[in-house]
Coordinates of C-alpha atoms in Angstrom, one line a residue:
M78 CA -31.1 7.4 111.7
L79 CA -28.8 8.6 108.2
T80 CA -25.4 8.5 108.5
T81 CA -24.3 8.1 104.8
I82 CA -24.8 9.3 102.2
F83 CA -24.3 8.0 98.4
L84 CA -24.7 10.9 95.4
D85 CA -24.7 10.3 91.7
F86 CA -22.7 13.3 89.1
D87 CA -24.9 13.5 86.2
K88 CA -27.9 15.9 86.8
T89 CA -27.9 15.4 90.2
I90 CA -24.6 17.2 91.5
T91 CA -23.8 19.1 87.9
N92 CA -26.6 21.0 86.5
S93 CA -27.9 21.2 82.7
R94 CA -24.9 22.8 82.9
K95 CA -22.8 20.3 83.2
E96 CA -21.3 22.6 86.1
I97 CA -20.7 22.4 90.1
T98 CA -22.1 25.0 91.8
L99 CA -20.7 26.8 94.4
R100 CA -23.4 26.2 96.7
T101 CA -23.5 22.8 96.0
R102 CA -20.0 22.5 96.0
A103 CA -20.0 24.4 99.5
A104 CA -23.2 21.2 100.9
I105 CA -21.1 18.6 100.2
K106 CA -18.3 19.8 101.9
Q107 CA -19.9 21.2 105.0
V108 CA -22.2 18.0 105.0
Q109 CA -19.4 16.1 105.8
V110 CA -18.6 18.4 109.2
K111 CA -21.7 17.7 110.5
G112 CA -20.2 14.2 110.7
Y113 CA -22.1 12.5 107.9
R114 CA -20.2 9.3 105.3
V115 CA -20.4 11.0 101.8
G116 CA -19.1 9.7 98.2
L117 CA -19.9 9.3 94.7
C118 CA -22.0 6.6 93.3
T119 CA -22.0 6.9 89.5
G120 CA -22.1 5.5 86.2
R121 CA -19.0 7.5 85.4
Q122 CA -15.2 5.9 85.0
L123 CA -13.1 7.5 88.0
I124 CA -10.7 8.7 85.0
S125 CA -13.5 10.4 83.5
L126 CA -14.5 12.0 86.8
R127 CA -10.3 12.7 87.6
S128 CA -10.2 15.2 84.1
R129 CA -13.6 17.3 86.0
L130 CA -12.6 17.8 89.2
S131 CA -9.7 16.4 92.0
L132 CA -11.2 14.2 94.3
L133 CA -9.7 15.6 96.7
E134 CA -11.7 19.0 97.1
F135 CA -14.3 17.5 98.4
F136 CA -13.6 13.6 99.8
S137 CA -10.7 12.1 102.0
A138 CA -8.0 9.5 100.2
N139 CA -9.7 6.6 102.6
Q140 CA -13.1 7.7 101.1
T141 CA -14.7 4.1 98.5
H142 CA -17.1 5.4 96.0
I143 CA -19.1 3.2 93.4
F144 CA -18.0 4.1 89.5
S145 CA -18.8 2.2 86.8
G146 CA -22.5 1.6 87.4
G147 CA -21.8 -0.2 90.5
A148 CA -18.9 -2.5 88.9
Q149 CA -16.2 -1.0 90.6
I150 CA -15.8 0.5 94.7
I151 CA -12.9 2.6 94.3
T152 CA -10.5 4.5 96.9
T153 CA -10.2 8.8 96.1
V154 CA -7.1 8.0 95.4
G155 CA -7.8 5.0 93.4
E156 CA -7.5 1.8 95.1
I157 CA -9.6 -0.8 94.1
I158 CA -11.8 -2.3 96.4
W159 CA -13.9 -4.4 94.7
Q160 CA -15.1 -4.8 90.9
K161 CA -17.1 -6.8 88.5
L162 CA -15.3 -6.6 85.1
I163 CA -16.7 -8.1 82.0
A164 CA -14.7 -11.0 80.9
A165 CA -11.8 -11.4 78.3
T166 CA -14.2 -12.7 76.1
T167 CA -17.0 -11.3 76.3
V168 CA -15.2 -7.6 75.4
K169 CA -14.1 -9.1 72.3
Q170 CA -17.8 -10.0 70.9
I171 CA -18.6 -6.3 72.1
F172 CA -16.8 -5.1 70.2
E173 CA -16.5 -7.1 67.2
Q174 CA -20.2 -6.9 67.5
A175 CA -20.3 -3.5 67.7
N176 CA -17.4 -2.8 64.2
L177 CA -19.9 -5.1 62.6
N178 CA -22.7 -1.8 63.1
D179 CA -21.0 0.9 63.0
V180 CA -21.1 1.3 66.9
V181 CA -18.9 3.5 68.9
L182 CA -17.3 2.1 71.8
T183 CA -15.1 3.2 74.7
S184 CA -14.0 1.7 78.3
S185 CA -10.9 2.4 80.2
T186 CA -9.3 0.4 83.1
V187 CA -6.7 2.0 85.6
S188 CA -4.0 0.8 86.0
F189 CA -3.2 2.4 89.5
N190 CA 0.6 1.5 90.5
A191 CA 2.0 3.1 87.4
N192 CA -1.8 6.0 87.5
Q193 CA -2.3 6.0 84.4
A194 CA -5.6 4.4 82.7
C195 CA -6.0 2.4 79.4
V196 CA -8.6 4.4 77.3
V197 CA -9.9 1.4 74.6
G198 CA -12.2 2.2 72.2
N199 CA -12.9 1.0 68.7
N200 CA -12.8 4.5 67.0
K201 CA -9.2 6.1 66.5
Q202 CA -10.8 9.3 66.3
T203 CA -13.3 8.9 69.2
L204 CA -10.2 8.3 71.0
E205 CA -8.3 11.6 70.1
D206 CA -11.2 13.5 71.5
F207 CA -10.9 11.5 74.5
A208 CA -8.0 12.5 75.0
K209 CA -9.0 15.9 74.4
R210 CA -11.6 16.7 76.7
H211 CA -9.4 14.5 79.1
H212 CA -6.5 16.7 78.3
L213 CA -6.2 17.7 82.2
I214 CA -4.9 14.0 82.4
K215 CA -3.1 13.8 79.2
K216 CA 0.3 12.5 80.7
E217 CA -2.0 9.6 82.4
L218 CA -3.9 8.3 79.5
I219 CA -2.5 5.6 76.9
L220 CA -5.0 4.6 73.7
T221 CA -5.4 1.7 72.3
Q222 CA -7.9 -0.2 70.0
S223 CA -6.4 -3.3 71.2
Y224 CA -9.8 -4.8 73.3
N225 CA -8.8 -8.4 74.4
Q226 CA -8.9 -7.6 78.1
Q227 CA -11.4 -8.0 81.3
L228 CA -13.2 -4.6 81.5
P229 CA -15.5 -3.0 84.2
L230 CA -18.0 -0.8 81.9
V231 CA -18.6 -0.4 78.7
I232 CA -19.8 2.5 76.8
V233 CA -21.5 3.1 74.2
D234 CA -21.3 6.0 72.8
E235 CA -24.9 6.1 70.1
I236 CA -26.2 2.9 69.8
N237 CA -28.6 1.3 67.1
E238 CA -30.8 -1.2 66.4
Q239 CA -29.0 -3.2 65.2
F240 CA -26.5 -3.5 67.9
L241 CA -29.3 -3.1 70.7
Q242 CA -30.8 -6.8 69.5
F243 CA -27.5 -8.0 70.0
L244 CA -27.3 -6.9 73.7
E245 CA -30.9 -8.1 74.4
K246 CA -29.6 -11.6 73.2
N247 CA -26.7 -11.6 74.9
K248 CA -28.9 -10.4 78.3
L249 CA -27.0 -13.7 80.4
E250 CA -24.2 -12.4 80.2
L251 CA -24.0 -8.7 80.4
N252 CA -26.2 -6.3 81.9
F253 CA -26.8 -2.8 79.9
K254 CA -29.5 0.7 80.8
T255 CA -29.7 2.6 77.6
M256 CA -29.8 6.6 78.9
L257 CA -30.1 10.1 78.0
G258 CA -26.6 12.3 77.3
Y259 CA -26.8 16.2 77.9
D260 CA -27.6 16.4 74.0
G261 CA -30.3 13.7 74.3
T262 CA -28.9 11.3 72.4
V263 CA -29.7 8.1 73.5
Y264 CA -26.5 6.4 74.7
A265 CA -25.6 2.7 76.8
D266 CA -23.5 1.4 80.0
I267 CA -23.3 -2.2 79.6
T268 CA -21.7 -3.7 82.9
A269 CA -21.0 -7.5 83.4
K270 CA -24.0 -10.0 84.9
D271 CA -25.9 -8.6 88.2
V272 CA -23.8 -4.9 88.0
N273 CA -25.6 -2.4 88.8
K274 CA -25.2 0.5 91.7
G275 CA -27.5 -1.2 93.9
N276 CA -26.1 -4.4 94.2
A277 CA -22.5 -2.5 95.0
L278 CA -23.9 -0.7 97.5
E279 CA -25.1 -4.0 99.1
V280 CA -20.7 -5.2 98.7
W281 CA -19.9 -1.8 100.8
S282 CA -22.6 -1.9 103.4
R283 CA -20.8 -5.4 104.0
L284 CA -17.4 -4.1 103.4
N285 CA -18.0 -1.0 105.7
E286 CA -21.0 -2.1 108.2
T287 CA -23.2 -0.2 107.4
P288 CA -26.8 -0.7 107.5
L289 CA -28.6 0.0 104.3
T290 CA -31.4 1.4 106.8
E291 CA -28.9 4.5 107.5
I292 CA -28.0 5.4 103.9
A293 CA -29.2 7.8 101.7
M294 CA -28.3 7.9 97.8
V295 CA -29.6 11.0 95.9
G296 CA -30.5 9.8 91.9
D297 CA -32.0 11.3 88.7
S298 CA -31.8 8.9 86.6
E299 CA -32.7 4.6 85.4
N300 CA -29.1 3.3 85.8
D301 CA -29.7 5.1 90.0
L302 CA -32.8 3.1 90.5
E303 CA -31.8 -0.5 91.9
A304 CA -29.1 1.9 94.5
L305 CA -32.9 4.0 95.5
Q306 CA -34.7 1.1 95.7
V307 CA -31.9 -1.1 98.3
V308 CA -31.2 2.5 100.4
G309 CA -33.4 3.2 104.0
Y310 CA -33.3 7.6 102.3
P311 CA -34.1 6.8 98.8
I312 CA -34.4 10.7 97.1
I313 CA -34.6 11.2 94.0
M314 CA -33.8 14.9 91.9
G315 CA -36.9 17.7 91.1
N316 CA -35.3 16.6 87.2
A317 CA -35.5 13.2 87.4
T318 CA -36.7 11.0 84.6
D319 CA -40.2 9.4 84.5
A320 CA -38.7 5.8 85.4
L321 CA -38.1 7.2 89.0
T322 CA -41.2 9.6 89.7
K323 CA -43.8 7.1 89.5
F324 CA -42.2 4.8 92.3
G325 CA -42.9 7.4 94.9
F326 CA -39.4 8.0 96.5
H327 CA -38.7 12.0 97.9
Q328 CA -37.7 14.0 95.5
I329 CA -35.9 17.4 96.2
D330 CA -35.7 21.0 93.8
T331 CA -33.6 19.9 90.4
N332 CA -30.3 20.3 89.6
D333 CA -30.8 23.7 88.2
N334 CA -32.3 25.3 90.8
D335 CA -29.6 23.6 93.5
G336 CA -31.8 21.1 94.6
L337 CA -29.1 19.0 96.4
A338 CA -27.6 21.7 98.4
F339 CA -30.6 22.5 99.7
W340 CA -31.4 19.3 100.8
L341 CA -27.3 18.5 102.2
E342 CA -28.6 21.8 103.9
S343 CA -31.1 21.2 106.1
L344 CA -29.9 17.9 107.3
P345 CA -28.6 18.0 111.4
V346 CA -25.5 17.9 113.0
I347 CA -24.9 13.9 113.8
N348 CA -24.1 14.0 117.4
G349 CA -20.5 14.1 118.0
A350 CA -20.0 16.1 115.3
S351 CA -18.7 20.0 115.4
G352 CA -20.5 20.8 112.6
N353 CA -18.3 23.7 112.6
K354 CA -16.3 24.3 109.2
N355 CA -14.0 26.0 111.2
D356 CA -13.0 23.5 114.0

């Protein structure tokens, strides 16, 4: 029986205009009233989502989510439950190689006691642009070009062939995936070896004593594949990439047609839940 739902964020919860429609917002809240546990399973880092929306609008404070492409399990309010980080020595190699090849990198770590994010980058202008894009939480950001530290995820803004060759040579230490952004540019997420959303869901399943067979994952792109393969209810969006559609996962409507909202609305009330949002 389905009891738990994990949702990708970009192009699953959001439409092609990077918006969360009113119908989708309502559906995410209502399905929890029906008795389902709902969390995020995203390549994004917590700090980037906090600048976009109030997570407490959608989720309880102690609900746990998967961030940084599977590198971290964190509560809605920012408590780290589990994480697997890239070693500081490897981070140093990544940034040094990026500097040699004029590749722009960003990442963040979060100091939850101070409620601040340390945003690491190898380009001053990129860091300043990051702060502008995240102006709602600007006071919480510490910008630095000092990269001698462990990181959950390194984002390559625009990858080139030389840097891609470096990543290929270091597959024994790193995991990386190339993807298309909203604007069609190719970017990459770099994590520690064996970090992906599927492995993180297996950890989450053990920590929460919830069988994977009771979990649904809804996604749209390559970095969702491992998660879709381990859960009992794999769901892909109508706008999913060809890399996912070829597996025959159950497919719903597109993000621009409120596909996620329609699917969530179709789910029955779990026994014992009221299903009444006014309760």
